[in-house]
Amino acid sequence: ARLPVRSASGRERVRLALSRATSVSDLGSCARTLGHAGALGSELAAAKSLDELLVVSGEVAEWLMRAHGFQPASALTQIEHTARLVGNRISRLAAREAAADDERGPDADTGSSRGRKGSPALAAVRAVHAELLENYVLWCAELRLRPVCALPAAAIFPLSASAQEAEGLSQLADMVLFLCVWGEAANLRHAPECLAFLFHKLAKSAADGTAQAPPSWAEEEDEAEAQHAGAAKGLAEGAVEGPGEGE
């Protein structure tokens, strides 16, 4: 069974988050994300619908957009990509657990075993993260580098209810960043070592606060239009003055 999609509210909250991210593109405004990281970790651990996964992934993507200036349309696609990867893994893990319960029989104590396993969402994030970042970890091992997290669990844990929630949110941030890089990498996505290098650099700059997002797309368009208008005005003035100079 797939995770339920309760309404369009999750997607609307994601769009609002991306709109905020594109309106302010400096890393200094991202500090508030760490301020509510504990709440985000709890939301992720309790997520039981696609909407809830979309909201948490969107909040993380907003922070990453402020840091690195990803294109809004591309980021929106990767937010849903992330949420569906996690949602599908939750469904697969639940089906596997149900099959295992059937094999154990009705007399087995399944309630206590489920309680020990913790949050299905955190388990799904852990599994997807291991697969998605596997090549990056191997790349780091080959170059004798220490893997970097965009949002280190150590920075989240003082604000979080548990170490598992902090680790889960940190892993989700890595997944969103990797997929955003993959989404905008064009032909470089066919070169895994290039993706690993880009992820490593962007994760490191986000983690240590040195990331510098480029101007927003709206600012670039306004600047281009202003330059075009100035150039057109200069050409018009030259055309008017030209005949007078020749006479």
Short mmCIF file of N, CA, C and O in Angstrom, two decimals, residues 98-167:
data_model
loop_
_atom_site.label_atom_id
_atom_site.label_comp_id
_atom_site.label_asym_id
_atom_site.label_seq_id
_atom_site.Cartn_x
_atom_site.Cartn_y
_atom_site.Cartn_z
N ALA A 98 5.14 -7.00 7.40
CA ALA A 98 3.88 -7.75 7.47
C ALA A 98 4.09 -9.19 7.04
O ALA A 98 3.53 -10.13 7.64
N ALA A 99 4.92 -9.40 6.01
CA ALA A 99 5.21 -10.77 5.56
C ALA A 99 5.96 -11.54 6.63
O ALA A 99 5.70 -12.73 6.86
N ALA A 100 6.89 -10.86 7.30
CA ALA A 100 7.64 -11.52 8.38
C ALA A 100 6.72 -11.88 9.54
O ALA A 100 6.86 -12.95 10.15
N ASP A 101 5.73 -11.01 9.84
CA ASP A 101 4.78 -11.31 10.92
C ASP A 101 3.93 -12.52 10.56
O ASP A 101 3.61 -13.36 11.42
N ASP A 102 3.56 -12.63 9.27
CA ASP A 102 2.77 -13.78 8.84
C ASP A 102 3.55 -15.08 8.99
O ASP A 102 3.00 -16.12 9.35
N GLU A 103 4.85 -15.01 8.72
CA GLU A 103 5.69 -16.20 8.85
C GLU A 103 5.85 -16.62 10.31
O GLU A 103 5.92 -17.80 10.62
N ARG A 104 5.93 -15.61 11.20
CA ARG A 104 6.09 -15.93 12.62
C ARG A 104 4.82 -16.55 13.21
O ARG A 104 4.89 -17.27 14.19
N GLY A 105 3.68 -16.19 12.62
CA GLY A 105 2.43 -16.77 13.10
C GLY A 105 1.73 -15.87 14.10
O GLY A 105 2.31 -14.91 14.63
N PRO A 106 0.47 -16.16 14.41
CA PRO A 106 -0.33 -15.30 15.30
C PRO A 106 0.13 -15.30 16.75
O PRO A 106 -0.21 -14.39 17.50
N ASP A 107 0.90 -16.29 17.16
CA ASP A 107 1.32 -16.36 18.56
C ASP A 107 2.56 -15.52 18.86
O ASP A 107 2.95 -15.36 20.01
N ALA A 108 3.21 -15.01 17.80
CA ALA A 108 4.43 -14.22 18.01
C ALA A 108 4.09 -12.84 18.57
O ALA A 108 3.04 -12.27 18.28
N ASP A 109 4.99 -12.31 19.38
CA ASP A 109 4.80 -10.99 19.99
C ASP A 109 5.30 -9.94 19.02
O ASP A 109 6.43 -9.48 19.10
N THR A 110 4.43 -9.53 18.08
CA THR A 110 4.84 -8.57 17.05
C THR A 110 4.80 -7.14 17.56
O THR A 110 5.49 -6.27 17.05
N GLY A 111 3.97 -6.86 18.55
CA GLY A 111 3.85 -5.49 19.03
C GLY A 111 5.14 -4.96 19.61
O GLY A 111 5.57 -3.85 19.32
N SER A 112 5.80 -5.77 20.44
CA SER A 112 7.04 -5.31 21.06
C SER A 112 8.14 -5.15 20.04
O SER A 112 8.97 -4.25 20.13
N SER A 113 8.19 -6.04 19.02
CA SER A 113 9.24 -5.92 18.02
C SER A 113 9.07 -4.67 17.19
O SER A 113 10.03 -4.01 16.84
N ARG A 114 7.81 -4.28 16.90
CA ARG A 114 7.59 -3.06 16.15
C ARG A 114 7.98 -1.84 16.97
O ARG A 114 8.50 -0.86 16.44
N GLY A 115 7.72 -1.91 18.26
CA GLY A 115 8.07 -0.77 19.09
C GLY A 115 9.56 -0.53 19.14
O GLY A 115 10.01 0.61 19.24
N ARG A 116 10.34 -1.61 19.06
CA ARG A 116 11.79 -1.44 19.12
C ARG A 116 12.36 -0.89 17.82
O ARG A 116 13.43 -0.33 17.81
N LYS A 117 11.62 -1.05 16.73
CA LYS A 117 12.16 -0.62 15.44
C LYS A 117 12.08 0.88 15.24
O LYS A 117 12.76 1.42 14.38
N GLY A 118 11.24 1.56 15.97
CA GLY A 118 11.18 3.01 15.89
C GLY A 118 10.38 3.49 14.69
O GLY A 118 9.50 2.81 14.17
N SER A 119 10.71 4.71 14.26
CA SER A 119 9.95 5.38 13.21
C SER A 119 10.16 4.74 11.84
O SER A 119 11.30 4.59 11.39
N PRO A 120 9.07 4.38 11.14
CA PRO A 120 9.21 3.85 9.77
C PRO A 120 9.84 4.87 8.83
O PRO A 120 10.61 4.51 7.94
N ALA A 121 9.51 6.16 9.02
CA ALA A 121 10.07 7.20 8.14
C ALA A 121 11.58 7.31 8.31
O ALA A 121 12.32 7.43 7.33
N LEU A 122 12.05 7.26 9.56
CA LEU A 122 13.50 7.36 9.79
C LEU A 122 14.22 6.13 9.23
O LEU A 122 15.32 6.24 8.68
N ALA A 123 13.60 4.96 9.36
CA ALA A 123 14.19 3.74 8.80
C ALA A 123 14.27 3.84 7.28
O ALA A 123 15.26 3.43 6.66
N ALA A 124 13.22 4.40 6.66
CA ALA A 124 13.22 4.56 5.21
C ALA A 124 14.27 5.56 4.75
O ALA A 124 14.97 5.33 3.76
N VAL A 125 14.39 6.67 5.47
CA VAL A 125 15.42 7.67 5.13
C VAL A 125 16.80 7.05 5.22
O VAL A 125 17.66 7.27 4.35
N ARG A 126 17.04 6.28 6.27
CA ARG A 126 18.34 5.64 6.46
C ARG A 126 18.66 4.70 5.30
O ARG A 126 19.79 4.70 4.78
N ALA A 127 17.68 3.93 4.85
CA ALA A 127 17.90 2.97 3.77
C ALA A 127 18.14 3.68 2.43
O ALA A 127 19.06 3.32 1.68
N VAL A 128 17.31 4.68 2.12
CA VAL A 128 17.46 5.40 0.85
C VAL A 128 18.77 6.18 0.82
O VAL A 128 19.47 6.24 -0.20
N HIS A 129 19.12 6.79 1.95
CA HIS A 129 20.37 7.56 2.04
C HIS A 129 21.57 6.66 1.76
O HIS A 129 22.50 7.05 1.04
N ALA A 130 21.57 5.46 2.31
CA ALA A 130 22.69 4.54 2.11
C ALA A 130 22.86 4.19 0.64
O ALA A 130 23.99 4.09 0.14
N GLU A 131 21.75 4.01 -0.08
CA GLU A 131 21.83 3.66 -1.49
C GLU A 131 22.21 4.87 -2.35
O GLU A 131 23.04 4.78 -3.25
N LEU A 132 21.59 6.03 -2.05
CA LEU A 132 21.79 7.21 -2.88
C LEU A 132 23.20 7.77 -2.74
O LEU A 132 23.79 8.25 -3.73
N LEU A 133 23.76 7.73 -1.54
CA LEU A 133 25.08 8.30 -1.29
C LEU A 133 26.18 7.25 -1.29
O LEU A 133 27.32 7.56 -0.91
N GLU A 134 25.89 6.03 -1.70
CA GLU A 134 26.88 4.96 -1.67
C GLU A 134 28.11 5.32 -2.52
O GLU A 134 29.25 5.15 -2.08
N ASN A 135 27.89 5.83 -3.72
CA ASN A 135 29.01 6.15 -4.60
C ASN A 135 29.85 7.29 -4.02
O ASN A 135 31.08 7.29 -4.13
N TYR A 136 29.18 8.26 -3.38
CA TYR A 136 29.92 9.37 -2.76
C TYR A 136 30.82 8.86 -1.64
O TYR A 136 31.97 9.28 -1.52
N VAL A 137 30.31 7.96 -0.83
CA VAL A 137 31.11 7.40 0.27
C VAL A 137 32.31 6.64 -0.29
O VAL A 137 33.44 6.75 0.23
N LEU A 138 32.10 5.88 -1.36
CA LEU A 138 33.21 5.15 -1.99
C LEU A 138 34.23 6.13 -2.59
O LEU A 138 35.44 5.90 -2.53
N TRP A 139 33.74 7.21 -3.17
CA TRP A 139 34.63 8.24 -3.74
C TRP A 139 35.50 8.85 -2.65
O TRP A 139 36.70 9.05 -2.83
N CYS A 140 34.90 9.15 -1.50
CA CYS A 140 35.66 9.71 -0.38
C CYS A 140 36.71 8.71 0.12
O CYS A 140 37.84 9.09 0.43
N ALA A 141 36.34 7.43 0.19
CA ALA A 141 37.28 6.42 0.64
C ALA A 141 38.46 6.30 -0.32
O ALA A 141 39.62 6.14 0.11
N GLU A 142 38.18 6.38 -1.61
CA GLU A 142 39.24 6.28 -2.62
C GLU A 142 40.22 7.44 -2.51
O GLU A 142 41.43 7.26 -2.68
N LEU A 143 39.70 8.63 -2.20
CA LEU A 143 40.55 9.83 -2.10
C LEU A 143 40.99 10.11 -0.66
O LEU A 143 41.62 11.14 -0.41
N ARG A 144 40.62 9.23 0.24
CA ARG A 144 40.96 9.38 1.67
C ARG A 144 40.43 10.68 2.24
O ARG A 144 41.11 11.42 2.95
N LEU A 145 39.17 10.96 1.90
CA LEU A 145 38.48 12.14 2.41
C LEU A 145 37.40 11.70 3.38
O LEU A 145 36.86 10.60 3.28
N ARG A 146 37.07 12.57 4.29
CA ARG A 146 35.98 12.29 5.23
C ARG A 146 34.67 12.77 4.63
O ARG A 146 34.56 13.93 4.22
N PRO A 147 33.66 11.90 4.50
CA PRO A 147 32.37 12.34 3.96
C PRO A 147 31.81 13.52 4.75
O PRO A 147 31.94 13.60 5.97
N VAL A 148 31.17 14.43 4.04
CA VAL A 148 30.64 15.65 4.64
C VAL A 148 29.12 15.62 4.61
O VAL A 148 28.52 15.14 3.64
N CYS A 149 28.49 16.14 5.66
CA CYS A 149 27.03 16.29 5.71
C CYS A 149 26.68 17.77 5.56
O CYS A 149 27.31 18.62 6.20
N ALA A 150 25.69 18.06 4.72
CA ALA A 150 25.29 19.45 4.53
C ALA A 150 24.71 20.05 5.81
O ALA A 150 24.92 21.22 6.12
N LEU A 151 23.99 19.23 6.55
CA LEU A 151 23.38 19.66 7.81
C LEU A 151 23.78 18.64 8.87
O LEU A 151 23.08 17.67 9.13
N PRO A 152 24.96 18.83 9.50
CA PRO A 152 25.50 17.82 10.41
C PRO A 152 24.56 17.50 11.57
O PRO A 152 23.92 18.40 12.13
N ALA A 153 24.48 16.22 11.90
CA ALA A 153 23.62 15.80 13.00
C ALA A 153 24.06 16.43 14.32
O ALA A 153 23.24 16.71 15.19
N ALA A 154 25.37 16.68 14.46
CA ALA A 154 25.87 17.29 15.70
C ALA A 154 25.31 18.68 15.92
O ALA A 154 25.14 19.13 17.06
N ALA A 155 25.00 19.39 14.82
CA ALA A 155 24.42 20.73 14.94
C ALA A 155 22.93 20.67 15.25
O ALA A 155 22.37 21.62 15.80
N ILE A 156 22.29 19.56 14.90
CA ILE A 156 20.85 19.43 15.11
C ILE A 156 20.53 18.84 16.47
O ILE A 156 19.54 19.19 17.11
N PHE A 157 21.39 17.94 16.95
CA PHE A 157 21.08 17.15 18.15
C PHE A 157 20.73 17.99 19.37
O PHE A 157 19.78 17.66 20.09
N PRO A 158 21.43 19.12 19.65
CA PRO A 158 21.04 19.92 20.83
C PRO A 158 19.62 20.45 20.74
O PRO A 158 19.01 20.79 21.76
N LEU A 159 19.06 20.54 19.51
CA LEU A 159 17.72 21.07 19.31
C LEU A 159 16.69 19.97 19.13
O LEU A 159 15.50 20.25 19.02
N SER A 160 17.14 18.73 19.07
CA SER A 160 16.26 17.62 18.71
C SER A 160 15.92 16.79 19.93
O SER A 160 16.63 16.78 20.93
N ALA A 161 14.80 16.06 19.79
CA ALA A 161 14.36 15.21 20.91
C ALA A 161 15.21 13.97 21.04
O ALA A 161 15.32 13.39 22.11
N SER A 162 15.83 13.51 19.94
CA SER A 162 16.63 12.30 20.00
C SER A 162 17.72 12.33 18.95
O SER A 162 17.65 13.07 17.96
N ALA A 163 18.75 11.52 19.18
CA ALA A 163 19.84 11.43 18.22
C ALA A 163 19.36 10.82 16.90
O ALA A 163 19.85 11.18 15.82
N GLN A 164 18.37 9.91 16.97
CA GLN A 164 17.85 9.28 15.75
C GLN A 164 17.15 10.30 14.86
O GLN A 164 17.31 10.28 13.64
N GLU A 165 16.41 11.22 15.47
CA GLU A 165 15.73 12.26 14.68
C GLU A 165 16.74 13.21 14.06
O GLU A 165 16.59 13.62 12.91
N ALA A 166 17.78 13.58 14.82
CA ALA A 166 18.81 14.47 14.29
C ALA A 166 19.54 13.81 13.13
O ALA A 166 19.79 14.44 12.08
N GLU A 167 19.86 12.54 13.27
CA GLU A 167 20.54 11.82 12.20
C GLU A 167 19.65 11.68 10.97
O GLU A 167 20.10 11.84 9.83
#
